[in-house]
Amino acid sequence: MTTTAPSRLDSFVVPGGLKGQLSDFAVPELLQHLHLSGAIGILTLVSGGARKALYLKEGRVVFAASNLPNDRLGELLLREGKITVEEYQASIRAISKGKRQGRVLVEMGALTPKDLWEGVQFQVKEIVYSVFQWDEGQFHFEESTLPEKERITVDLHVVPLILAGLRRVDAQGRLQGRYPSTDLVLETATAVDLALEPYEQHILGLVDGERSVLEICRDSEIGESETLKVLYALLSGSLVKVRGKKVRAFDQDFVPADTLDSIIAGFNQMFSYIFRYMVREVGPIAENVLEKYLGGLREGRKDVLAAVKLQKDGTLDPANLERNASRLAEDVRRSQLVDALNELLYAELLAVKRTLGPEHEAAIVRAFRDR
């Protein structure tokens, strides 16, 4: 590939390409990476007994193949009403004599040459769209020259394929695990010269470099799950990008006083609420889940979280927090304490989202704002 793979792809890099599990690296993100890198080669995807191959040239899809009968050109044309059953059956008999089905259909008068080229483009798109439904399986991209026997090819930009493919995916299905975290602030990345659906344009209009994902969901007119799916599609297509995190979003709303005691008490109320909510939903394992997220932050925020542990009610030990904070310079003491506790709060909300789903995360945030 012409560009170096980002560090998050290191584990997928193999000689001459990429290889891994679709559960770890989803099709939309994989296709966009290959597009941006100007890849030339074959992306093979396997799930169960299905095997599909996407051929790329300079990062654009030029052909696709599948081992499933329903993906054959004749089958697709028949289902779309482009040919009759009699024409389909006659073309099948001719294929056995070594001719290609598309050519036979043109020679029979069932298709015009223009129909044939449009049919192949439709076939390629349908094969691409179908793999967006896969959340399990293997992928392997191998750099190579394209097969010369494929004389009818297309030239499809990946970004419209990503948007169209994701429109067909259930917003409340397993794709939810790929949705952006609610604390991220997004901004537009490139000028959009695509035929977006009106609702997609509505969501894109809410991306202003100031709103967090949570705030975009709040202001959206299409509901949280559909909004998150659109944002994921826009991110996958590099139409928007992450600007940063809104780590202080809860400061004014939930921490009105300036004393260390009141700050810690305010955050502990929220930590306790999240803990009780998770215990109700998943049982005692909630403590292990939340402690894991606290442990992930403890090393990076030793200034505030050193030796701080989760207590039995989900709160943090105030004595350790105050001891750590008291060692900080007075002019940054409050801000660093709030920042660290906000990071933990967002980490716990992320734990809720990953464990229970985004609707539970949103319910908790609404409860905080209604207090």
Short mmCIF file of C-alpha atoms in Angstrom, two decimals:
data_model
loop_
_atom_site.label_atom_id
_atom_site.label_comp_id
_atom_site.label_asym_id
_atom_site.label_seq_id
_atom_site.Cartn_x
_atom_site.Cartn_y
_atom_site.Cartn_z
CA MET A 1 0.00 0.00 0.00
CA THR A 2 1.16 3.51 -0.74
CA THR A 3 0.69 4.85 2.76
CA THR A 4 1.77 3.52 6.12
CA ALA A 5 -0.97 1.83 8.14
CA PRO A 6 -1.93 3.75 11.31
CA SER A 7 -0.69 2.29 14.57
CA ARG A 8 -4.07 0.78 15.43
CA LEU A 9 -3.63 -1.52 12.42
CA ASP A 10 -0.25 -2.86 13.51
CA SER A 11 -1.71 -6.16 14.68
CA PHE A 12 -3.40 -6.72 11.29
CA VAL A 13 -0.36 -6.12 9.09
CA VAL A 14 1.01 -9.19 7.29
CA PRO A 15 3.49 -9.41 4.40
CA GLY A 16 1.84 -7.78 1.40
CA GLY A 17 -1.34 -6.65 3.12
CA LEU A 18 -3.66 -6.98 6.09
CA LYS A 19 -5.33 -9.92 7.82
CA GLY A 20 -7.67 -10.21 10.78
CA GLN A 21 -11.15 -10.65 12.22
CA LEU A 22 -14.13 -8.51 11.21
CA SER A 23 -15.12 -8.30 14.88
CA ASP A 24 -11.90 -6.35 15.48
CA PHE A 25 -11.85 -4.23 12.33
CA ALA A 26 -15.20 -3.52 10.68
CA VAL A 27 -15.73 -3.46 6.92
CA PRO A 28 -16.47 0.32 6.64
CA GLU A 29 -13.25 1.26 8.43
CA LEU A 30 -11.27 -1.32 6.48
CA LEU A 31 -12.54 -0.06 3.13
CA GLN A 32 -11.84 3.57 4.02
CA HIS A 33 -8.28 2.72 5.03
CA LEU A 34 -7.70 0.94 1.73
CA HIS A 35 -9.21 3.89 -0.11
CA LEU A 36 -7.02 6.46 1.65
CA SER A 37 -3.93 4.34 1.06
CA GLY A 38 -4.65 4.03 -2.65
CA ALA A 39 -4.56 0.26 -2.33
CA ILE A 40 -4.29 -2.06 -5.33
CA GLY A 41 -5.25 -5.64 -4.68
CA ILE A 42 -7.97 -8.01 -3.53
CA LEU A 43 -9.90 -7.83 -0.25
CA THR A 44 -11.24 -11.30 0.57
CA LEU A 45 -13.97 -11.65 3.21
CA VAL A 46 -15.13 -14.99 4.59
CA SER A 47 -18.04 -15.65 6.95
CA GLY A 48 -19.42 -19.13 7.43
CA GLY A 49 -19.68 -20.66 3.99
CA ALA A 50 -19.78 -17.29 2.21
CA ARG A 51 -16.68 -16.00 0.46
CA LYS A 52 -16.62 -12.62 -1.27
CA ALA A 53 -13.83 -10.67 -2.90
CA LEU A 54 -13.58 -6.95 -3.61
CA TYR A 55 -11.04 -5.84 -6.19
CA LEU A 56 -9.49 -2.42 -5.62
CA LYS A 57 -7.43 -0.21 -7.90
CA GLU A 58 -5.92 2.96 -6.47
CA GLY A 59 -8.33 2.72 -3.54
CA ARG A 60 -11.50 2.39 -5.64
CA VAL A 61 -13.66 -0.70 -6.07
CA VAL A 62 -13.48 -1.97 -9.66
CA PHE A 63 -14.97 -5.45 -9.37
CA ALA A 64 -16.48 -7.92 -6.89
CA ALA A 65 -17.05 -11.65 -6.83
CA SER A 66 -18.97 -14.07 -4.62
CA ASN A 67 -19.39 -17.82 -4.25
CA LEU A 68 -23.09 -17.44 -3.41
CA PRO A 69 -25.57 -18.24 -6.22
CA ASN A 70 -27.78 -15.28 -5.23
CA ASP A 71 -24.95 -12.89 -6.05
CA ARG A 72 -24.57 -14.09 -9.64
CA LEU A 73 -25.35 -11.57 -12.36
CA GLY A 74 -28.21 -13.58 -13.82
CA GLU A 75 -29.85 -14.12 -10.44
CA LEU A 76 -29.70 -10.39 -9.67
CA LEU A 77 -31.07 -9.40 -13.08
CA LEU A 78 -33.92 -11.88 -12.68
CA ARG A 79 -34.83 -10.63 -9.21
CA GLU A 80 -34.77 -7.02 -10.43
CA GLY A 81 -37.07 -7.88 -13.33
CA LYS A 82 -34.47 -7.02 -15.97
CA ILE A 83 -34.79 -10.43 -17.65
CA THR A 84 -37.50 -13.09 -17.79
CA VAL A 85 -37.34 -16.59 -16.37
CA GLU A 86 -37.17 -17.98 -19.91
CA GLU A 87 -34.26 -15.69 -20.80
CA TYR A 88 -32.49 -16.62 -17.56
CA GLN A 89 -32.86 -20.36 -18.20
CA ALA A 90 -31.69 -20.02 -21.80
CA SER A 91 -28.62 -18.08 -20.67
CA ILE A 92 -27.80 -20.78 -18.10
CA ARG A 93 -27.83 -23.43 -20.82
CA ALA A 94 -25.46 -21.29 -22.90
CA ILE A 95 -23.06 -20.83 -19.99
CA SER A 96 -22.42 -24.56 -19.95
CA LYS A 97 -20.96 -24.17 -23.44
CA GLY A 98 -18.27 -21.83 -22.15
CA LYS A 99 -19.87 -18.46 -22.79
CA ARG A 100 -20.34 -15.78 -20.14
CA GLN A 101 -23.91 -15.14 -19.05
CA GLY A 102 -23.79 -11.40 -19.68
CA ARG A 103 -22.59 -11.84 -23.25
CA VAL A 104 -25.24 -14.50 -23.90
CA LEU A 105 -28.01 -12.21 -22.64
CA VAL A 106 -26.84 -9.44 -24.98
CA GLU A 107 -26.63 -11.83 -27.95
CA MET A 108 -30.16 -13.02 -27.16
CA GLY A 109 -31.43 -9.47 -27.15
CA ALA A 110 -32.47 -9.71 -23.52
CA LEU A 111 -30.04 -6.94 -22.59
CA THR A 112 -28.51 -4.01 -24.39
CA PRO A 113 -24.78 -3.44 -23.95
CA LYS A 114 -25.66 -0.49 -21.70
CA ASP A 115 -27.90 -2.77 -19.62
CA LEU A 116 -25.03 -5.23 -19.23
CA TRP A 117 -22.57 -2.63 -17.93
CA GLU A 118 -25.20 -1.21 -15.58
CA GLY A 119 -26.04 -4.74 -14.42
CA VAL A 120 -22.42 -5.47 -13.54
CA GLN A 121 -22.21 -2.20 -11.59
CA PHE A 122 -25.38 -3.11 -9.71
CA GLN A 123 -23.96 -6.59 -8.99
CA VAL A 124 -20.71 -5.17 -7.61
CA LYS A 125 -22.57 -2.73 -5.38
CA GLU A 126 -24.86 -5.43 -4.01
CA ILE A 127 -21.91 -7.65 -3.14
CA VAL A 128 -20.21 -4.74 -1.36
CA TYR A 129 -23.38 -3.79 0.52
CA SER A 130 -23.94 -7.38 1.65
CA VAL A 131 -20.65 -7.56 3.57
CA PHE A 132 -21.67 -4.56 5.67
CA GLN A 133 -24.12 -6.92 7.35
CA TRP A 134 -21.26 -9.16 8.53
CA ASP A 135 -20.01 -8.68 12.07
CA GLU A 136 -18.12 -11.97 12.26
CA GLY A 137 -15.67 -13.56 9.88
CA GLN A 138 -12.18 -13.03 8.52
CA PHE A 139 -10.67 -10.53 6.12
CA HIS A 140 -7.46 -10.64 4.12
CA PHE A 141 -6.23 -7.88 1.84
CA GLU A 142 -3.45 -8.90 -0.49
CA GLU A 143 -1.60 -6.45 -2.72
CA SER A 144 -1.66 -7.82 -6.26
CA THR A 145 -2.45 -7.03 -9.84
CA LEU A 146 -6.05 -7.46 -10.87
CA PRO A 147 -7.17 -10.47 -12.94
CA GLU A 148 -7.03 -9.64 -16.64
CA LYS A 149 -9.96 -11.93 -17.47
CA GLU A 150 -12.40 -9.41 -15.95
CA ARG A 151 -13.07 -7.23 -18.96
CA ILE A 152 -16.15 -5.47 -17.58
CA THR A 153 -15.11 -3.42 -14.58
CA VAL A 154 -16.51 -0.44 -12.69
CA ASP A 155 -14.98 2.54 -10.92
CA LEU A 156 -16.70 3.11 -7.56
CA HIS A 157 -15.62 5.61 -4.92
CA VAL A 158 -15.53 3.98 -1.50
CA VAL A 159 -17.20 6.75 0.54
CA PRO A 160 -20.61 6.57 -1.22
CA LEU A 161 -20.43 2.79 -0.87
CA ILE A 162 -19.84 3.12 2.88
CA LEU A 163 -22.77 5.50 3.32
CA ALA A 164 -25.12 3.39 1.20
CA GLY A 165 -24.01 0.14 2.84
CA LEU A 166 -24.48 1.43 6.37
CA ARG A 167 -27.97 2.72 5.54
CA ARG A 168 -29.00 -0.92 5.25
CA VAL A 169 -27.61 -1.91 8.66
CA ASP A 170 -29.80 -2.09 11.76
CA ALA A 171 -28.92 0.88 13.98
CA GLN A 172 -29.66 -1.15 17.11
CA GLY A 173 -27.75 -4.25 16.06
CA ARG A 174 -24.18 -5.26 16.81
CA LEU A 175 -22.88 -2.19 15.00
CA GLN A 176 -23.55 -0.31 18.23
CA GLY A 177 -20.19 -1.43 19.58
CA ARG A 178 -18.50 0.66 16.86
CA TYR A 179 -20.37 3.90 17.57
CA PRO A 180 -18.35 6.95 18.70
CA SER A 181 -18.05 7.65 22.41
CA THR A 182 -20.48 10.30 23.64
CA ASP A 183 -17.72 12.53 25.06
CA LEU A 184 -16.06 13.06 21.66
CA VAL A 185 -16.27 16.45 19.98
CA LEU A 186 -16.54 16.17 16.19
CA GLU A 187 -15.79 18.60 13.38
CA THR A 188 -16.21 18.47 9.63
CA ALA A 189 -13.18 17.08 7.83
CA THR A 190 -13.71 17.58 4.10
CA ALA A 191 -16.06 19.47 1.83
CA VAL A 192 -19.02 17.18 1.16
CA ASP A 193 -19.74 16.66 -2.53
CA LEU A 194 -22.00 13.65 -2.06
CA ALA A 195 -25.70 12.99 -2.35
CA LEU A 196 -26.45 12.71 1.37
CA GLU A 197 -29.95 11.87 2.54
CA PRO A 198 -31.75 14.86 4.13
CA TYR A 199 -31.53 13.29 7.59
CA GLU A 200 -27.78 12.72 7.12
CA GLN A 201 -27.37 16.35 6.11
CA HIS A 202 -29.28 17.29 9.27
CA ILE A 203 -26.82 15.38 11.46
CA LEU A 204 -23.82 16.73 9.56
CA GLY A 205 -25.16 20.23 10.20
CA LEU A 206 -25.00 19.57 13.95
CA VAL A 207 -21.26 18.79 13.73
CA ASP A 208 -19.72 22.16 14.54
CA GLY A 209 -16.51 21.44 16.43
CA GLU A 210 -18.21 22.43 19.70
CA ARG A 211 -20.95 19.87 20.33
CA SER A 212 -20.09 16.50 21.81
CA VAL A 213 -21.62 13.33 20.39
CA LEU A 214 -23.94 13.34 23.39
CA GLU A 215 -25.11 16.88 22.57
CA ILE A 216 -25.56 16.03 18.89
CA CYS A 217 -27.79 13.11 19.91
CA ARG A 218 -29.75 15.46 22.17
CA ASP A 219 -30.32 17.99 19.37
CA SER A 220 -31.03 15.42 16.65
CA GLU A 221 -34.51 14.84 15.29
CA ILE A 222 -34.00 11.17 14.37
CA GLY A 223 -33.36 9.53 17.72
CA GLU A 224 -30.18 8.43 19.43
CA SER A 225 -29.49 5.10 17.72
CA GLU A 226 -29.99 6.43 14.20
CA THR A 227 -27.94 9.54 15.03
CA LEU A 228 -25.04 7.43 16.29
CA LYS A 229 -25.21 5.27 13.16
CA VAL A 230 -25.04 8.34 10.91
CA LEU A 231 -22.12 9.76 12.90
CA TYR A 232 -20.32 6.41 12.59
CA ALA A 233 -20.91 6.47 8.82
CA LEU A 234 -19.61 10.03 8.54
CA LEU A 235 -16.55 9.11 10.60
CA SER A 236 -15.95 5.95 8.58
CA GLY A 237 -16.10 7.97 5.39
CA SER A 238 -13.76 10.64 6.81
CA LEU A 239 -16.43 13.31 6.30
CA VAL A 240 -16.08 14.26 9.95
CA LYS A 241 -13.20 13.76 12.36
CA VAL A 242 -12.57 13.80 16.09
CA ARG A 243 -11.49 17.16 17.43
CA GLY A 244 -11.08 16.10 21.05
CA LYS A 245 -13.00 15.18 24.18
CA LYS A 246 -15.39 17.28 26.17
CA VAL A 247 -13.93 16.24 29.49
CA ARG A 248 -15.34 19.18 31.46
CA ALA A 249 -18.91 18.97 30.25
CA PHE A 250 -20.30 18.07 33.68
CA ASP A 251 -18.42 20.73 35.64
CA GLN A 252 -20.94 23.59 35.69
CA ASP A 253 -24.00 21.35 35.78
CA PHE A 254 -22.99 19.15 38.67
CA VAL A 255 -20.20 20.84 40.61
CA PRO A 256 -21.57 24.22 41.75
CA ALA A 257 -19.28 24.74 44.73
CA ASP A 258 -15.51 25.26 44.81
CA THR A 259 -14.39 23.38 47.89
CA LEU A 260 -12.60 20.08 47.42
CA ASP A 261 -15.10 18.35 49.70
CA SER A 262 -18.08 19.49 47.65
CA ILE A 263 -16.44 18.60 44.34
CA ILE A 264 -15.62 15.08 45.51
CA ALA A 265 -19.07 14.67 47.06
CA GLY A 266 -20.76 15.80 43.83
CA PHE A 267 -18.85 13.34 41.68
CA ASN A 268 -19.28 10.55 44.21
CA GLN A 269 -23.04 10.95 43.95
CA MET A 270 -22.75 10.27 40.21
CA PHE A 271 -20.31 7.39 40.66
CA SER A 272 -22.67 5.84 43.20
CA TYR A 273 -25.64 6.25 40.85
CA ILE A 274 -23.79 4.55 37.98
CA PHE A 275 -22.72 1.73 40.29
CA ARG A 276 -26.27 1.10 41.53
CA TYR A 277 -27.62 1.24 37.98
CA MET A 278 -25.12 -1.33 36.74
CA VAL A 279 -25.60 -3.63 39.73
CA ARG A 280 -29.33 -3.59 39.00
CA GLU A 281 -28.72 -4.49 35.35
CA VAL A 282 -25.79 -6.95 35.50
CA GLY A 283 -25.33 -7.89 39.14
CA PRO A 284 -22.10 -8.00 41.24
CA ILE A 285 -19.90 -8.07 38.14
CA ALA A 286 -20.52 -4.32 37.93
CA GLU A 287 -17.85 -3.70 40.57
CA ASN A 288 -15.21 -5.53 38.53
CA VAL A 289 -16.17 -3.70 35.34
CA LEU A 290 -15.97 -0.24 36.92
CA GLU A 291 -12.78 -1.04 38.83
CA LYS A 292 -11.18 -2.05 35.52
CA TYR A 293 -11.95 1.36 34.02
CA LEU A 294 -10.68 3.14 37.13
CA GLY A 295 -7.48 1.07 36.93
CA GLY A 296 -7.04 2.13 33.32
CA LEU A 297 -7.02 5.79 34.36
CA ARG A 298 -5.12 5.49 37.63
CA GLU A 299 -1.70 5.18 36.03
CA GLY A 300 -2.19 8.15 33.71
CA ARG A 301 -3.69 10.41 36.40
CA LYS A 302 -1.48 9.63 39.37
CA ASP A 303 -1.65 13.31 40.33
CA VAL A 304 -5.26 12.77 41.47
CA LEU A 305 -6.01 9.05 41.40
CA ALA A 306 -2.88 7.47 42.95
CA ALA A 307 -3.93 4.71 45.41
CA VAL A 308 -7.62 5.62 44.91
CA LYS A 309 -9.89 2.59 44.84
CA LEU A 310 -13.56 1.93 44.23
CA GLN A 311 -15.50 1.55 47.46
CA LYS A 312 -18.33 -0.92 48.02
CA ASP A 313 -20.96 1.64 47.01
CA GLY A 314 -19.16 2.67 43.84
CA THR A 315 -17.74 5.90 45.27
CA LEU A 316 -14.08 6.89 45.59
CA ASP A 317 -12.31 7.24 48.91
CA PRO A 318 -12.48 11.00 49.71
CA ALA A 319 -9.44 10.89 52.01
CA ASN A 320 -7.08 9.65 49.27
CA LEU A 321 -8.51 12.11 46.74
CA GLU A 322 -8.06 15.05 49.09
CA ARG A 323 -4.56 13.92 50.00
CA ASN A 324 -3.54 13.76 46.35
CA ALA A 325 -5.20 17.05 45.49
CA SER A 326 -3.56 18.84 48.41
CA ARG A 327 -0.14 18.10 46.89
CA LEU A 328 -1.02 20.00 43.73
CA ALA A 329 -0.28 23.69 43.27
CA GLU A 330 -3.15 25.74 44.60
CA ASP A 331 -3.84 27.53 41.31
CA VAL A 332 -4.43 24.23 39.44
CA ARG A 333 -5.77 22.09 42.27
CA ARG A 334 -9.46 22.47 41.50
CA SER A 335 -9.16 22.20 37.71
CA GLN A 336 -6.98 19.08 37.82
CA LEU A 337 -9.26 17.41 40.34
CA VAL A 338 -12.33 18.13 38.21
CA ASP A 339 -10.60 17.07 35.00
CA ALA A 340 -9.49 13.74 36.46
CA LEU A 341 -12.90 12.98 37.96
CA ASN A 342 -14.57 13.94 34.69
CA GLU A 343 -12.30 11.55 32.81
CA LEU A 344 -13.33 8.79 35.18
CA LEU A 345 -17.00 9.75 34.82
CA TYR A 346 -16.79 9.49 31.05
CA ALA A 347 -14.90 6.20 31.37
CA GLU A 348 -17.70 4.79 33.53
CA LEU A 349 -20.31 6.02 31.05
CA LEU A 350 -18.35 4.28 28.33
CA ALA A 351 -18.40 1.11 30.46
CA VAL A 352 -22.19 1.41 30.65
CA LYS A 353 -22.43 1.87 26.88
CA ARG A 354 -20.22 -1.11 26.09
CA THR A 355 -21.83 -3.37 28.68
CA LEU A 356 -25.49 -2.41 28.39
CA GLY A 357 -25.87 -0.31 25.25
CA PRO A 358 -26.08 3.41 24.37
CA GLU A 359 -29.69 3.75 25.50
CA HIS A 360 -28.64 2.99 29.10
CA GLU A 361 -25.80 5.50 28.91
CA ALA A 362 -28.25 8.16 27.67
CA ALA A 363 -30.70 7.30 30.47
CA ILE A 364 -28.01 7.90 33.10
CA VAL A 365 -26.97 11.22 31.58
CA ARG A 366 -30.61 12.35 31.48
CA ALA A 367 -30.95 11.41 35.15
CA PHE A 368 -27.89 13.55 35.98
CA ARG A 369 -29.24 16.52 34.08
CA ASP A 370 -32.67 16.24 35.68
CA ARG A 371 -31.27 16.35 39.22
#
